[in-house]
Amino acid sequence: MPQVTLTVNGQTHSVEVEGRTLLVELLREKLRLTGTHVGCDTSQCGACVVHINGESVKSCTTLAVMCQGAQVTTIEGLAKPDGTLHPMQEAFREYHALQCGFCTPGMVMSAVDLVAKNPQGLSEQEIREGLEGNLCRCTGYHNIVKAIAAAQDVMHGRRETLAAAAE
Amino acid sequence: MNVMAPFEGIGASVKRKEDFRFLSGRGQYTDDINRPGQLHAAILRSPHAHARINGIDLAAAKAMPGVAAIYTSDDLKAIGGLPCGWQIHNKDGSPMAEPKHPVLAEGKVRHVGDPVAVVIADTKQRARDAAEAIAVDYEVLPAAATMTQAQAPGAPAVHDDVPSNLCYDWHIGDKAAVDAAFARAAHRVVFETTNNRLVPNAMEPRSAIGDYDPTTGEHTLYTTSQNPHVIRLLMGAFVLQLPEAKLRVVAPDVGGGFGSKIYHYAEEAIVTWAAHKLHRPVKWTADRTEAFMSDAHGRDHISRAELALDAEGRFLALRVHTQANMGAYLSTFAPCVPTYLYATLLAGVYTTPAIYAEVKAVFTNTVPVDAYRGAGRPEATYLLERLVDVAAQQTGFDRVELRRKNFIPTDAFPYQTPVALQYDSGNYFATLDQALEASGWAGFEARRAEAKARGRLRGIGVSTYLEACGIAPSAVVGSLGARAGLYEVGTIRVHPTGSVTVLTGAHSHGQGHETTFAQLVADKLGVPIANVDVVHGDTAKVPFGMGTYGSRSLAVGGSAMDKAMDKIIAKGKKIAAHLMEASVEDIEFERGVFRVAGTDKQKALAEISLAAYVPHNYPIEELEPGLEETAFYDPKNFTYPGGCHIAEVEIEPETGKVSLVNFTAVDDVGRVINPMIVEGQVQGGVAQGVGQALLEQCVYDADGQLMSGSMMDYTMPRADDLAPVSVATHTTLCTHNPLGVKGCGEVGAIGSPPAVMNAVVDALKDYGVTHIEMPATPPKIWSIIHGKAA
């Protein structure tokens, strides 16, 4: 069986996988990082989004063997080691942008990448379009859009805290 | 110095306690759980809508690597079929047809996705590989894919013992009074419609893990359920014949339900039974395509409604005939959805004095239908609120004034409808007026003109609705066919140092109970929510419960907690009286403090709880130690949230695409515990309602093949399909539960579809359109605008 060596949330792992093993299977079943979810198997819902070398990627349609040498960040690796939440995680809580929580890890990982790639700032409509690849069945997206709008100001240093962004 | 703690009680938008684990990837959903030595199940499902099974060849599959066992219905002869939780009676008093629902198909498959065999192997992939190697000899039979096909002369029988495919033919109301009213009516309006079949699509696919401990004989099922105690009851008593004491059901974090996780599914029984058989844990998780062909679907009605009005526009009578699709088998709740959760709602918010409704439930070769967010009430509301708009259009009355003219007067509560329900409270004028104001209804024509100048067709639509939830009084639902009681259970455990654990039979799968329920405790007992732990979803921890559906968690489960807290306070007063050497009658309690009336003597709850657990100075002759109380609360009536939804849409004539541009909801959900959570629930419900109106439809072809079997084929609402949803509340209190709450989980999905469709029809009024069927997809709209058949 092929062996793949990759770094996940700063820790290096060498794992034997089948050729058909998906990255999400490696994360969930081999590394027991179950924060990354599978919601649709067809790249529609985005519950499985992680970052590979800083880019948001759907891990349900990425083969594990494609990740040789990659730096992978999952939702478990987003907060600081002391537990301080990333501004995007904080914003989701502040704006009640999650209900059942199942889409949340993928939604947050997508949102972090979306904001990082757009330092000029995103309008509400641009955020909505930027979330095309992520489904949420609970919230109606209203509060997710608000959370991302608030978090981008903090991530880009335009505001210091979410409370300020909420004004 | 005393620093005021932030208020966390009833009415505070407290941030959710559960969010930290979900946001950091530490939620624990069923598929996240792995048991030592666990095997994996894969289900072989029927690719045909209807076929006889002439043989199953397992030889090749059994020889595949890693396969531990393969089971078919031949192996399950000792276990029962999946039970239905509700029995409806026909017009003639005879019971509904209730054909057997085998756990694995026996001799015949009846829908695409019907489970035929289960393969258990050491990995999920190997189980699936082996399932593909099973050879089933199917003799394909003609299918009854639609209700029309199923009721045609000579139609194929889904169940051989139900040749008519008719599950029941039921009615409610006064037919003679309705006929008489129609005979004298000035206006008679007819409206026919189909309520589109939907797939609930909770984001978490269903999953189940069976575990068995041969040393104790205890079975454990981890499952994606909204009601673990109900699953224990149904599976234990009817399917596997296991006593409750030997069966634990755990529903951990559940990623959305919307009704689709009420049903006791075959896979739950399969993994539990197989774990016992193999003495190994067995796990099964659906992929999304499997979910499409095995999760209960929702809606799917064909209806004809007739409204009689007098010359002034007063509603005289309503006559409704509905066919409701049951699918191939009866799910847990399916029979009650188009009857007691639908036809009883046909009075809506109006004083219509005479109503008669007939409902025929039909078996077809499709996935079983069950409750989906609103369950019956969205179908009733859609029918009624579109009918009122059609009536306005035909009679020339203004659609808002026609509604207002027929509203139940605010001083008429309690109001007895002609279809069984008695509404306790509401103010439909207030919610209407507030929504008209908030939506800028009066200024709409200017927006329509502005849109027209941009080449867009703009429309506005209103729906004034009501629903019945907080289900339900046990004796009432028992008389209507429910095979269970619908009370709820709450335990309040005050620990020695004054922190609190709440055990609730309700189940949270996104509703935020861990926060809202903690707020109830904070409000009444004065304990900070950080010191309140809410436990749910485990039959080994929670005494009993009926679960979460029908917007019942707060109205019924919260009321049970409130009753349990009353018992805590009553016992605490006795302890306080003893400690402060006062009479019990003189002890007052408020937010965590017991006081002797008229004195400065007081004891905090934590002092009382410590005395209860360290009973050195304690009225031990009269009182047991400890401070823990349980209450079973059986509601006296349904609750009746209602309100007004207003949608504004714009249509792009070149493509036929309908865009939601504004949505205003003003709902009366009774007392609001956490406004932030209520707002989120309404927004989410509206999104599902907009999905039904504009995007979603489950499609079967004429052979019963599922055409919308993945998220690439079934259109789920995405962020850019929706618009900001403005949510406000106007409160009238529920008069019969201790909290005054009504429920907010379903209102969004109930009120919104007719508001959106009334707006779409309004946008196209210059095209002579009187009705458009849901979903209002671009091809339908384009065809209307361009004068071509869709």
mmCIF file of N, CA and C in Angstrom, chain B residues 359-450:
data_model
loop_
_atom_site.group_PDB
_atom_site.id
_atom_site.type_symbol
_atom_site.label_atom_id
_atom_site.label_comp_id
_atom_site.label_asym_id
_atom_site.label_seq_id
_atom_site.Cartn_x
_atom_site.Cartn_y
_atom_site.Cartn_z
ATOM 1 N N VAL B 359 -59.309 13.262 2.967
ATOM 2 C CA VAL B 359 -57.915 12.963 2.657
ATOM 3 C C VAL B 359 -57.783 11.482 2.323
ATOM 4 N N LYS B 360 -57.241 11.242 1.137
ATOM 5 C CA LYS B 360 -56.918 9.863 0.756
ATOM 6 C C LYS B 360 -55.409 9.701 0.805
ATOM 7 N N ALA B 361 -54.950 8.714 1.544
ATOM 8 C CA ALA B 361 -53.513 8.439 1.618
ATOM 9 C C ALA B 361 -53.214 7.245 0.724
ATOM 10 N N VAL B 362 -52.170 7.391 -0.082
ATOM 11 C CA VAL B 362 -51.932 6.443 -1.165
ATOM 12 C C VAL B 362 -50.524 5.857 -1.067
ATOM 13 N N PHE B 363 -50.440 4.550 -1.249
ATOM 14 C CA PHE B 363 -49.126 3.903 -1.359
ATOM 15 C C PHE B 363 -48.612 4.034 -2.788
ATOM 16 N N THR B 364 -47.331 4.338 -2.921
ATOM 17 C CA THR B 364 -46.678 4.376 -4.235
ATOM 18 C C THR B 364 -45.315 3.710 -4.115
ATOM 19 N N ASN B 365 -44.690 3.455 -5.243
ATOM 20 C CA ASN B 365 -43.348 2.858 -5.224
ATOM 21 C C ASN B 365 -42.277 3.938 -5.082
ATOM 22 N N THR B 366 -42.361 4.650 -3.975
ATOM 23 C CA THR B 366 -41.393 5.712 -3.695
ATOM 24 C C THR B 366 -40.959 5.607 -2.234
ATOM 25 N N VAL B 367 -39.934 6.351 -1.891
ATOM 26 C CA VAL B 367 -39.418 6.351 -0.510
ATOM 27 C C VAL B 367 -40.549 6.770 0.451
ATOM 28 N N PRO B 368 -40.643 6.152 1.621
ATOM 29 C CA PRO B 368 -41.667 6.582 2.578
ATOM 30 C C PRO B 368 -41.574 8.078 2.887
ATOM 31 N N VAL B 369 -42.753 8.656 3.081
ATOM 32 C CA VAL B 369 -42.856 10.068 3.432
ATOM 33 C C VAL B 369 -43.060 10.153 4.943
ATOM 34 N N ASP B 370 -42.521 11.174 5.562
ATOM 35 C CA ASP B 370 -42.757 11.378 6.995
ATOM 36 C C ASP B 370 -42.788 12.879 7.245
ATOM 37 N N ALA B 371 -42.699 13.244 8.495
ATOM 38 C CA ALA B 371 -42.708 14.657 8.857
ATOM 39 C C ALA B 371 -41.499 15.356 8.249
ATOM 40 N N TYR B 372 -41.703 16.522 7.685
ATOM 41 C CA TYR B 372 -40.609 17.408 7.306
ATOM 42 C C TYR B 372 -41.002 18.815 7.759
ATOM 43 N N ARG B 373 -40.118 19.475 8.407
ATOM 44 C CA ARG B 373 -40.307 20.795 9.039
ATOM 45 C C ARG B 373 -41.699 21.400 8.783
ATOM 46 N N GLY B 374 -42.537 21.307 9.768
ATOM 47 C CA GLY B 374 -43.904 21.819 9.656
ATOM 48 C C GLY B 374 -44.920 20.715 9.505
ATOM 49 N N ALA B 375 -44.556 19.671 8.746
ATOM 50 C CA ALA B 375 -45.336 18.435 8.649
ATOM 51 C C ALA B 375 -46.845 18.642 8.605
ATOM 52 N N GLY B 376 -47.413 18.830 7.431
ATOM 53 C CA GLY B 376 -48.856 18.983 7.298
ATOM 54 C C GLY B 376 -49.287 20.435 7.374
ATOM 55 N N ARG B 377 -48.676 21.165 8.288
ATOM 56 C CA ARG B 377 -49.061 22.568 8.455
ATOM 57 C C ARG B 377 -48.586 23.447 7.296
ATOM 58 N N PRO B 378 -47.387 23.195 6.734
ATOM 59 C CA PRO B 378 -47.029 23.969 5.539
ATOM 60 C C PRO B 378 -47.961 23.669 4.368
ATOM 61 N N GLU B 379 -48.394 22.406 4.256
ATOM 62 C CA GLU B 379 -49.285 22.041 3.153
ATOM 63 C C GLU B 379 -50.631 22.747 3.318
ATOM 64 N N ALA B 380 -51.160 22.768 4.559
ATOM 65 C CA ALA B 380 -52.441 23.436 4.818
ATOM 66 C C ALA B 380 -52.322 24.933 4.579
ATOM 67 N N THR B 381 -51.227 25.508 5.066
ATOM 68 C CA THR B 381 -51.039 26.957 4.956
ATOM 69 C C THR B 381 -50.871 27.369 3.502
ATOM 70 N N TYR B 382 -50.121 26.570 2.771
ATOM 71 C CA TYR B 382 -49.915 26.891 1.352
ATOM 72 C C TYR B 382 -51.242 26.851 0.610
ATOM 73 N N LEU B 383 -52.016 25.805 0.855
ATOM 74 C CA LEU B 383 -53.305 25.656 0.168
ATOM 75 C C LEU B 383 -54.211 26.839 0.490
ATOM 76 N N LEU B 384 -54.309 27.153 1.765
ATOM 77 C CA LEU B 384 -55.233 28.184 2.214
ATOM 78 C C LEU B 384 -54.780 29.579 1.767
ATOM 79 N N GLU B 385 -53.508 29.861 1.920
ATOM 80 C CA GLU B 385 -53.024 31.212 1.639
ATOM 81 C C GLU B 385 -52.901 31.501 0.143
ATOM 82 N N ARG B 386 -52.689 30.476 -0.646
ATOM 83 C CA ARG B 386 -52.788 30.677 -2.098
ATOM 84 C C ARG B 386 -54.267 30.822 -2.484
ATOM 85 N N LEU B 387 -55.122 30.013 -1.857
ATOM 86 C CA LEU B 387 -56.559 30.074 -2.154
ATOM 87 C C LEU B 387 -57.114 31.464 -1.861
ATOM 88 N N VAL B 388 -56.700 32.062 -0.758
ATOM 89 C CA VAL B 388 -57.196 33.402 -0.414
ATOM 90 C C VAL B 388 -56.738 34.402 -1.469
ATOM 91 N N ASP B 389 -55.507 34.274 -1.941
ATOM 92 C CA ASP B 389 -55.048 35.185 -2.995
ATOM 93 C C ASP B 389 -55.820 34.969 -4.298
ATOM 94 N N VAL B 390 -56.081 33.709 -4.622
ATOM 95 C CA VAL B 390 -56.857 33.416 -5.837
ATOM 96 C C VAL B 390 -58.265 33.999 -5.680
ATOM 97 N N ALA B 391 -58.820 33.863 -4.477
ATOM 98 C CA ALA B 391 -60.156 34.406 -4.223
ATOM 99 C C ALA B 391 -60.148 35.931 -4.374
ATOM 100 N N ALA B 392 -59.102 36.572 -3.861
ATOM 101 C CA ALA B 392 -59.015 38.033 -3.980
ATOM 102 C C ALA B 392 -58.960 38.440 -5.448
ATOM 103 N N GLN B 393 -58.150 37.698 -6.190
ATOM 104 C CA GLN B 393 -57.981 37.998 -7.608
ATOM 105 C C GLN B 393 -59.314 37.839 -8.351
ATOM 106 N N GLN B 394 -60.064 36.776 -8.010
ATOM 107 C CA GLN B 394 -61.296 36.487 -8.744
ATOM 108 C C GLN B 394 -62.450 37.386 -8.335
ATOM 109 N N THR B 395 -62.481 37.788 -7.061
ATOM 110 C CA THR B 395 -63.636 38.556 -6.586
ATOM 111 C C THR B 395 -63.379 40.053 -6.610
ATOM 112 N N GLY B 396 -62.109 40.433 -6.766
ATOM 113 C CA GLY B 396 -61.788 41.853 -6.803
ATOM 114 C C GLY B 396 -61.531 42.479 -5.446
ATOM 115 N N PHE B 397 -61.622 41.701 -4.374
ATOM 116 C CA PHE B 397 -61.278 42.253 -3.062
ATOM 117 C C PHE B 397 -59.770 42.386 -2.950
ATOM 118 N N ASP B 398 -59.331 43.409 -2.223
ATOM 119 C CA ASP B 398 -57.903 43.560 -1.946
ATOM 120 C C ASP B 398 -57.435 42.373 -1.092
ATOM 121 N N ARG B 399 -56.279 41.822 -1.434
ATOM 122 C CA ARG B 399 -55.847 40.585 -0.762
ATOM 123 C C ARG B 399 -55.561 40.782 0.715
ATOM 124 N N VAL B 400 -55.092 41.969 1.088
ATOM 125 C CA VAL B 400 -54.856 42.217 2.510
ATOM 126 C C VAL B 400 -56.185 42.438 3.235
ATOM 127 N N GLU B 401 -57.059 43.220 2.625
ATOM 128 C CA GLU B 401 -58.338 43.510 3.278
ATOM 129 C C GLU B 401 -59.208 42.261 3.384
ATOM 130 N N LEU B 402 -59.129 41.408 2.367
ATOM 131 C CA LEU B 402 -59.911 40.162 2.416
ATOM 132 C C LEU B 402 -59.469 39.312 3.609
ATOM 133 N N ARG B 403 -58.172 39.288 3.845
ATOM 134 C CA ARG B 403 -57.666 38.548 5.005
ATOM 135 C C ARG B 403 -58.166 39.191 6.293
ATOM 136 N N ARG B 404 -57.954 40.482 6.395
ATOM 137 C CA ARG B 404 -58.317 41.195 7.619
ATOM 138 C C ARG B 404 -59.804 41.021 7.943
ATOM 139 N N LYS B 405 -60.625 41.071 6.919
ATOM 140 C CA LYS B 405 -62.077 40.944 7.090
ATOM 141 C C LYS B 405 -62.466 39.593 7.691
ATOM 142 N N ASN B 406 -61.643 38.595 7.433
ATOM 143 C CA ASN B 406 -61.993 37.250 7.890
ATOM 144 C C ASN B 406 -61.187 36.760 9.095
ATOM 145 N N PHE B 407 -60.295 37.615 9.602
ATOM 146 C CA PHE B 407 -59.489 37.213 10.763
ATOM 147 C C PHE B 407 -60.382 36.876 11.960
ATOM 148 N N ILE B 408 -59.911 35.941 12.762
ATOM 149 C CA ILE B 408 -60.534 35.683 14.052
ATOM 150 C C ILE B 408 -60.307 36.929 14.916
ATOM 151 N N PRO B 409 -61.378 37.513 15.454
ATOM 152 C CA PRO B 409 -61.183 38.740 16.240
ATOM 153 C C PRO B 409 -60.294 38.486 17.457
ATOM 154 N N THR B 410 -59.562 39.500 17.825
ATOM 155 C CA THR B 410 -58.592 39.370 18.911
ATOM 156 C C THR B 410 -59.284 39.057 20.249
ATOM 157 N N ASP B 411 -60.564 39.435 20.378
ATOM 158 C CA ASP B 411 -61.263 39.142 21.639
ATOM 159 C C ASP B 411 -62.052 37.830 21.581
ATOM 160 N N ALA B 412 -61.817 37.029 20.531
ATOM 161 C CA ALA B 412 -62.617 35.802 20.376
ATOM 162 C C ALA B 412 -61.923 34.554 20.931
ATOM 163 N N PHE B 413 -60.770 34.760 21.593
ATOM 164 C CA PHE B 413 -60.042 33.590 22.133
ATOM 165 C C PHE B 413 -60.533 33.250 23.525
ATOM 166 N N PRO B 414 -60.604 32.003 23.939
ATOM 167 C CA PRO B 414 -60.288 30.825 23.124
ATOM 168 C C PRO B 414 -61.295 30.648 21.987
ATOM 169 N N TYR B 415 -60.747 30.282 20.822
ATOM 170 C CA TYR B 415 -61.570 30.188 19.615
ATOM 171 C C TYR B 415 -61.646 28.735 19.146
ATOM 172 N N GLN B 416 -62.863 28.240 19.071
ATOM 173 C CA GLN B 416 -63.083 26.861 18.615
ATOM 174 C C GLN B 416 -63.276 26.854 17.103
ATOM 175 N N THR B 417 -62.427 26.128 16.399
ATOM 176 C CA THR B 417 -62.584 26.041 14.944
ATOM 177 C C THR B 417 -63.544 24.900 14.614
ATOM 178 N N PRO B 418 -64.046 24.877 13.374
ATOM 179 C CA PRO B 418 -64.901 23.752 12.994
ATOM 180 C C PRO B 418 -64.115 22.473 12.690
ATOM 181 N N VAL B 419 -62.797 22.525 12.808
ATOM 182 C CA VAL B 419 -61.987 21.323 12.547
ATOM 183 C C VAL B 419 -61.149 20.974 13.780
ATOM 184 N N ALA B 420 -61.838 20.856 14.889
ATOM 185 C CA ALA B 420 -61.340 20.221 16.119
ATOM 186 C C ALA B 420 -60.475 21.065 17.044
ATOM 187 N N LEU B 421 -59.707 22.016 16.507
ATOM 188 C CA LEU B 421 -58.759 22.706 17.380
ATOM 189 C C LEU B 421 -59.412 23.872 18.127
ATOM 190 N N GLN B 422 -58.872 24.149 19.311
ATOM 191 C CA GLN B 422 -59.281 25.352 20.039
ATOM 192 C C GLN B 422 -58.049 26.223 20.258
ATOM 193 N N TYR B 423 -58.014 27.363 19.548
ATOM 194 C CA TYR B 423 -56.864 28.268 19.652
ATOM 195 C C TYR B 423 -56.944 29.012 20.976
ATOM 196 N N ASP B 424 -55.813 29.104 21.671
ATOM 197 C CA ASP B 424 -55.848 29.764 22.982
ATOM 198 C C ASP B 424 -55.590 31.259 22.919
ATOM 199 N N SER B 425 -54.726 31.692 21.974
ATOM 200 C CA SER B 425 -54.402 33.119 21.932
ATOM 201 C C SER B 425 -53.804 33.483 20.588
ATOM 202 N N GLY B 426 -53.827 34.759 20.291
ATOM 203 C CA GLY B 426 -53.237 35.244 19.045
ATOM 204 C C GLY B 426 -53.751 36.641 18.759
ATOM 205 N N ASN B 427 -53.024 37.352 17.900
ATOM 206 C CA ASN B 427 -53.486 38.665 17.457
ATOM 207 C C ASN B 427 -53.019 38.838 16.023
ATOM 208 N N TYR B 428 -53.843 38.360 15.103
ATOM 209 C CA TYR B 428 -53.432 38.328 13.688
ATOM 210 C C TYR B 428 -53.420 39.718 13.073
ATOM 211 N N PHE B 429 -54.235 40.635 13.629
ATOM 212 C CA PHE B 429 -54.234 42.015 13.130
ATOM 213 C C PHE B 429 -52.890 42.675 13.432
ATOM 214 N N ALA B 430 -52.393 42.408 14.636
ATOM 215 C CA ALA B 430 -51.141 43.059 15.050
ATOM 216 C C ALA B 430 -49.960 42.559 14.227
ATOM 217 N N THR B 431 -49.894 41.235 14.001
ATOM 218 C CA THR B 431 -48.754 40.722 13.231
ATOM 219 C C THR B 431 -48.845 41.188 11.779
ATOM 220 N N LEU B 432 -50.063 41.255 11.256
ATOM 221 C CA LEU B 432 -50.237 41.750 9.877
ATOM 222 C C LEU B 432 -49.785 43.209 9.773
ATOM 223 N N ASP B 433 -50.291 44.031 10.675
ATOM 224 C CA ASP B 433 -49.970 45.458 10.592
ATOM 225 C C ASP B 433 -48.475 45.692 10.748
ATOM 226 N N GLN B 434 -47.884 44.961 11.687
ATOM 227 C CA GLN B 434 -46.449 45.127 11.917
ATOM 228 C C GLN B 434 -45.645 44.709 10.682
ATOM 229 N N ALA B 435 -46.071 43.639 10.033
ATOM 230 C CA ALA B 435 -45.352 43.160 8.847
ATOM 231 C C ALA B 435 -45.560 44.091 7.662
ATOM 232 N N LEU B 436 -46.774 44.621 7.512
ATOM 233 C CA LEU B 436 -47.025 45.568 6.412
ATOM 234 C C LEU B 436 -46.124 46.785 6.562
ATOM 235 N N GLU B 437 -46.011 47.238 7.784
ATOM 236 C CA GLU B 437 -45.184 48.413 8.071
ATOM 237 C C GLU B 437 -43.705 48.099 7.804
ATOM 238 N N ALA B 438 -43.245 46.956 8.374
ATOM 239 C CA ALA B 438 -41.818 46.633 8.272
ATOM 240 C C ALA B 438 -41.399 46.359 6.831
ATOM 241 N N SER B 439 -42.325 45.830 6.030
ATOM 242 C CA SER B 439 -41.968 45.472 4.653
ATOM 243 C C SER B 439 -42.114 46.648 3.702
ATOM 244 N N GLY B 440 -42.658 47.739 4.158
ATOM 245 C CA GLY B 440 -42.912 48.864 3.266
ATOM 246 C C GLY B 440 -43.960 48.531 2.221
ATOM 247 N N TRP B 441 -44.981 47.805 2.637
ATOM 248 C CA TRP B 441 -46.032 47.348 1.710
ATOM 249 C C TRP B 441 -46.634 48.533 0.961
ATOM 250 N N ALA B 442 -46.907 49.605 1.693
ATOM 251 C CA ALA B 442 -47.612 50.745 1.096
ATOM 252 C C ALA B 442 -46.805 51.374 -0.033
ATOM 253 N N GLY B 443 -45.481 51.284 0.064
ATOM 254 C CA GLY B 443 -44.647 51.912 -0.955
ATOM 255 C C GLY B 443 -44.225 50.966 -2.060
ATOM 256 N N PHE B 444 -44.861 49.780 -2.116
ATOM 257 C CA PHE B 444 -44.372 48.766 -3.047
ATOM 258 C C PHE B 444 -44.490 49.186 -4.505
ATOM 259 N N GLU B 445 -45.593 49.855 -4.877
ATOM 260 C CA GLU B 445 -45.801 50.140 -6.305
ATOM 261 C C GLU B 445 -44.654 50.980 -6.881
ATOM 262 N N ALA B 446 -44.092 51.837 -6.051
ATOM 263 C CA ALA B 446 -42.933 52.619 -6.516
ATOM 264 C C ALA B 446 -41.752 51.693 -6.794
ATOM 265 N N ARG B 447 -41.583 50.664 -5.939
ATOM 266 C CA ARG B 447 -40.471 49.734 -6.167
ATOM 267 C C ARG B 447 -40.730 48.885 -7.408
ATOM 268 N N ARG B 448 -42.009 48.561 -7.619
ATOM 269 C CA ARG B 448 -42.348 47.787 -8.821
ATOM 270 C C ARG B 448 -42.009 48.613 -10.076
ATOM 271 N N ALA B 449 -42.353 49.900 -10.029
ATOM 272 C CA ALA B 449 -42.105 50.764 -11.187
ATOM 273 C C ALA B 449 -40.604 50.935 -11.415
ATOM 274 N N GLU B 450 -39.877 51.076 -10.320
ATOM 275 C CA GLU B 450 -38.423 51.241 -10.425
ATOM 276 C C GLU B 450 -37.795 49.983 -11.029
#
